[in-house]
Tab-separated table of C-alpha atoms in Angstrom:
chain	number	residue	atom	x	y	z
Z	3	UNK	CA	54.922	157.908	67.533
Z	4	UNK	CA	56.515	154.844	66.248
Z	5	UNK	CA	57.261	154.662	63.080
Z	6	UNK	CA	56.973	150.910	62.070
Z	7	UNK	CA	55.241	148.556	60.406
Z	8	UNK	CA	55.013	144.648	60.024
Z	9	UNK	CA	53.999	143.044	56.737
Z	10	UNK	CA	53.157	139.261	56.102
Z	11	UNK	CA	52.746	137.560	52.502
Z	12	UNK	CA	52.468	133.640	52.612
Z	13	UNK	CA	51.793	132.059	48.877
Z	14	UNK	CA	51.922	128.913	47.178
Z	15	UNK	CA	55.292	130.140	45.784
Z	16	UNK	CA	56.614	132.390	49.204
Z	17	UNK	CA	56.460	133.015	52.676
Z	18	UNK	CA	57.997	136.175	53.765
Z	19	UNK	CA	57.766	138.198	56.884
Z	20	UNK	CA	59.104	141.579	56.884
Z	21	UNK	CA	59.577	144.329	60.267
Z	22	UNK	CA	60.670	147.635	59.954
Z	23	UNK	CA	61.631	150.350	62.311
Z	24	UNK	CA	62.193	153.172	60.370
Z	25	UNK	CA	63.881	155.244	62.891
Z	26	UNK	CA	66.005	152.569	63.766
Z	27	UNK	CA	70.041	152.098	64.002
Z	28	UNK	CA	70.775	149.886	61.067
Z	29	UNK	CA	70.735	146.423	63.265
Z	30	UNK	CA	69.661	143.920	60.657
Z	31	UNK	CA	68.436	140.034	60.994
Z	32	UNK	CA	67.810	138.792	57.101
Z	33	UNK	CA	67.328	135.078	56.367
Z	34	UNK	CA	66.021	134.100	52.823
Z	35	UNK	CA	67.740	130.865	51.229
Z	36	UNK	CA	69.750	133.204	48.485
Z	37	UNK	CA	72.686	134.557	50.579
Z	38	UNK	CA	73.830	137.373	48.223
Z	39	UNK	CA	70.238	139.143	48.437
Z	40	UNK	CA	70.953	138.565	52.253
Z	41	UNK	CA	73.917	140.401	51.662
Z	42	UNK	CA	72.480	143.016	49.848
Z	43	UNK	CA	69.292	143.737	51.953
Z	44	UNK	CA	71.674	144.051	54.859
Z	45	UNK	CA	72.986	146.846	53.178
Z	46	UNK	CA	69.523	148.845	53.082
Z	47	UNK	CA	69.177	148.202	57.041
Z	48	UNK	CA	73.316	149.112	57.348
Z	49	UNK	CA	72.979	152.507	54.968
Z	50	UNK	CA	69.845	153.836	55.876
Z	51	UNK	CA	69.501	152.994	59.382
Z	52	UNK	CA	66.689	151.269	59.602
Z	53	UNK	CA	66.052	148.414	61.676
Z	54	UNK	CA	64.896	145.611	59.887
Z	55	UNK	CA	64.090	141.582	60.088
Z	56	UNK	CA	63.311	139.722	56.962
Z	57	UNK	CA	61.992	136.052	57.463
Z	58	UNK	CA	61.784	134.993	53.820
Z	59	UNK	CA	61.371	131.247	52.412
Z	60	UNK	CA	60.146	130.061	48.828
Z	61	UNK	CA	60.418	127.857	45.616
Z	62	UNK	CA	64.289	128.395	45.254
Z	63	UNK	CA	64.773	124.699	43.587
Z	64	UNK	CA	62.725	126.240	40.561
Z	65	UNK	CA	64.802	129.759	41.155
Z	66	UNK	CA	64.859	132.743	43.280
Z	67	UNK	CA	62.558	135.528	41.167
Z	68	UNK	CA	59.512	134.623	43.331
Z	69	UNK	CA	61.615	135.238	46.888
Z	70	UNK	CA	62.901	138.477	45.444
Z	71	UNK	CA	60.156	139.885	44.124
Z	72	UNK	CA	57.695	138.622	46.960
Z	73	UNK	CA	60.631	140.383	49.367
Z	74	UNK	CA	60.525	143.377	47.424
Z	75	UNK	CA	56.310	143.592	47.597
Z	76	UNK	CA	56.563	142.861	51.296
Z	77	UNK	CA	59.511	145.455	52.071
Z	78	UNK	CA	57.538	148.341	49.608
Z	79	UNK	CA	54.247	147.934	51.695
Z	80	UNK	CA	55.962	148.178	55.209
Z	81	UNK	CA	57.579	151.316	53.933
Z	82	UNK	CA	54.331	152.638	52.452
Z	83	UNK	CA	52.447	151.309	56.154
Z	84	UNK	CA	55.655	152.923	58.096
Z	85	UNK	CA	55.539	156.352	56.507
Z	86	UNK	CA	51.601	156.264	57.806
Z	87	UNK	CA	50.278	159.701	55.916
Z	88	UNK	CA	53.644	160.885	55.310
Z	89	UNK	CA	53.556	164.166	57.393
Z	90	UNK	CA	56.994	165.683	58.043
Z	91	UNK	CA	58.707	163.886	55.999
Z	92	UNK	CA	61.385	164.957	53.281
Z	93	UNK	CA	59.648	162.854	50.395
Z	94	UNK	CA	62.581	163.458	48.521
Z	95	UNK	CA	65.917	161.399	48.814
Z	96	UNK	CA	69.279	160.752	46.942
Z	97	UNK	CA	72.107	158.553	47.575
Z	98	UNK	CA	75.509	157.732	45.527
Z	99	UNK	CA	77.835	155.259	46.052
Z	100	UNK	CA	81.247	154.027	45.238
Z	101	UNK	CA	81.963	150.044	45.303
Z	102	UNK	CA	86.092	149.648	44.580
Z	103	UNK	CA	85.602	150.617	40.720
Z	104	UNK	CA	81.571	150.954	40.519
Z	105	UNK	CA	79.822	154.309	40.931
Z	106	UNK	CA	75.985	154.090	41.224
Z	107	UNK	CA	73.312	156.376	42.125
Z	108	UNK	CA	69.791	156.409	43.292
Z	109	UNK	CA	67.145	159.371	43.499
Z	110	UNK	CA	63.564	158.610	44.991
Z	111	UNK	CA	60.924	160.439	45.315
Z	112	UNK	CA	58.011	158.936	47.885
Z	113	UNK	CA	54.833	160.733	45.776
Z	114	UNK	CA	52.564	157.972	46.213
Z	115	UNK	CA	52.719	157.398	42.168
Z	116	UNK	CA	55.338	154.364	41.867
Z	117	UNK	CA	57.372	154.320	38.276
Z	118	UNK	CA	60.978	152.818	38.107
Z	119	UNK	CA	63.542	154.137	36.175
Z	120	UNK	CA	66.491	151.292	35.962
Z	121	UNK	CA	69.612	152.534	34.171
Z	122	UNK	CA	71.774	149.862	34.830
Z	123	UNK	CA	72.951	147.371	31.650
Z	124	UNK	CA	73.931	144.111	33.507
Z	125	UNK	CA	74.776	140.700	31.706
Z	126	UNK	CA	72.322	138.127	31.980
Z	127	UNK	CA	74.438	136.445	34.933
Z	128	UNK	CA	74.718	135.155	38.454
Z	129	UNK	CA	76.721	136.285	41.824
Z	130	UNK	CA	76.406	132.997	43.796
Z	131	UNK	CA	72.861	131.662	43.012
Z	132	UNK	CA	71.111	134.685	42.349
Z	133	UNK	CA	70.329	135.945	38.829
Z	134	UNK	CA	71.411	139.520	38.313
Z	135	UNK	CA	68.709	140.383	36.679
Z	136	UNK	CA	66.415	140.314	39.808
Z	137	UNK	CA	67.588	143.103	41.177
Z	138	UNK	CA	65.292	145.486	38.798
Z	139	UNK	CA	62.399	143.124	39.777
Z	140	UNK	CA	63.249	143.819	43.231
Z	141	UNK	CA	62.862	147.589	42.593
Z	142	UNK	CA	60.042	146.965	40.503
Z	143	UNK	CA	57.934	145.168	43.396
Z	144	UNK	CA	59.015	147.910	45.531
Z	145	UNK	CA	58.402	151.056	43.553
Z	146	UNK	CA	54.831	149.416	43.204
Z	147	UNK	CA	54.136	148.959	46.458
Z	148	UNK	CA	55.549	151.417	48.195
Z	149	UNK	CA	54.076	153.981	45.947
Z	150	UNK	CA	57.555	155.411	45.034
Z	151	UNK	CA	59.237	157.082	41.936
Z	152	UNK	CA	62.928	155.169	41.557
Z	153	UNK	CA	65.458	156.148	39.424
Z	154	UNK	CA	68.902	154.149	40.078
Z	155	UNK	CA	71.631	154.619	37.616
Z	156	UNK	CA	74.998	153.586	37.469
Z	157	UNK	CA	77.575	155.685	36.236
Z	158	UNK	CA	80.082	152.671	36.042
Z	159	UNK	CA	81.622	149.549	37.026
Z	160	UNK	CA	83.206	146.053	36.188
Z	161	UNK	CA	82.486	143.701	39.121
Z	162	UNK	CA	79.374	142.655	39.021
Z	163	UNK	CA	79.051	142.242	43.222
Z	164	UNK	CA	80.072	145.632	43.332
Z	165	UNK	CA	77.559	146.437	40.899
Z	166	UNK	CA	74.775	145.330	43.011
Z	167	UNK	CA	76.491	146.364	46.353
Z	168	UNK	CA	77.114	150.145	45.178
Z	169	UNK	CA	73.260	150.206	44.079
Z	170	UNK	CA	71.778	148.927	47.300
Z	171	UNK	CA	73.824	151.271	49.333
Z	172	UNK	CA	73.011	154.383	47.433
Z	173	UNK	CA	69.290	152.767	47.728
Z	174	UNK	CA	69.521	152.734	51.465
Z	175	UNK	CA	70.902	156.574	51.181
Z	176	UNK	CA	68.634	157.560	49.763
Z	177	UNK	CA	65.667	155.951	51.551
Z	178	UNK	CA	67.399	157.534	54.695
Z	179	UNK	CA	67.382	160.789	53.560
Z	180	UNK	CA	63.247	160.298	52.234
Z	181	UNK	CA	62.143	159.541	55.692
Z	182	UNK	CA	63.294	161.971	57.620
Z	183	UNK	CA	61.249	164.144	59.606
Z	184	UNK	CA	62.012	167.611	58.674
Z	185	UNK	CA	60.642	170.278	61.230
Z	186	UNK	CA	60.122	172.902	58.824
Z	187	UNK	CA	57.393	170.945	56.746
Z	188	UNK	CA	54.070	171.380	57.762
Z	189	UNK	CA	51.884	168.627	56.352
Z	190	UNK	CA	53.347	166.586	53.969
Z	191	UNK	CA	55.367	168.273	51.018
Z	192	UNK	CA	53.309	169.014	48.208
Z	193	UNK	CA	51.290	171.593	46.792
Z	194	UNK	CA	48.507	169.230	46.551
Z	195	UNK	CA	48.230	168.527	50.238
Z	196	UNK	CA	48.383	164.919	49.848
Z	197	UNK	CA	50.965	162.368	48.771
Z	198	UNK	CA	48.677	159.888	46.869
């Protein structure tokens, strides 16, 4: 059974359309009009080897918080819609990451109960156009609507690229290792008997 899922969101501010294969070979096709988020989604498709197309236009001449944040809701629900009723699947997932001097980890947990724990003390700054500070609204949409518990940390770091970079990639670990069928679970894995 496939294990995919398309997701459309067209606003007054956005108009995003998100695929994702989750069992995929990290083959990637992003276009949004902020080319470092390009950069970095390609990273979660890369990482976690997922195939994955992002169509994604919006207001960038006010900024870019409405593109990444709409990307992040759309990318959370085709997770949540990929995953189905989560049978099989690992639930739990970690990644770390080195980026040249930058050390970041990420540990989710797909429980159905989204909360976002964001240990990372950036400057209020930009890489290219986009604002730095997006990326925890990017997690935020996601954790929300994807129904997952995030905690991404970073350990260390100077460059502020490699920063970002080092998260996304331990992000795309981890979501890699989260997805996974695992033969040996029968249902999904929890004592409860549901992920909700």
């Amino acid at each position: 059974m496939a294990r995919s899922a398309t997701i459309e969101r067209k606003t007054q501010e956005t108009d995003i359309r998100v695929r994702l294969e989750l069992d995929g070979r990290g083959t990637s096709e992003i276009r949004s009009p902020v080319p470092f988020f390009d950069h970095m989604l390609t990273q979660i498709a890369r990482h976690g080897f997922f195939d994955l197309e992002i169509a994604a236009q919006g207001d960038i001449e006010i900024d870019a918080h409405h593109t990444v944040e709409d990307v992040g809701i759309c990318l959370g629900e085709a997770f949540k819609k990929a995953l189905g009723d989560k049978r099989g699947i690992r639930r739990y997932g970690r990644g770390t990451a080195p980026m040249h001097e930058a050390l970041a980890s990420v540990i989710l947990d797909f429980s159905g109960r989204p909360f976002l724990v964001y240990n990372v003390a950036l400057p209020k700054a930009q890489v290219g156009n986009f604002e730095v500070e997006l990326v925890e609204e990017f997690f935020t949409a996601f954790c929300n609507h994807s129904g997952a518990n995030l905690h991404v940390n970073l350990a260390y770091g100077d460059n502020l690229h490699h920063i970002i970079e080092a998260v996304f990639k331990a992000f795309a670990r981890a979501l890699d290792e989260a997805t996974q069928i695992d033969p040996r679970i029968e249902g999904v894995l929890s004592s409860k008997g549901t992920l909700e």
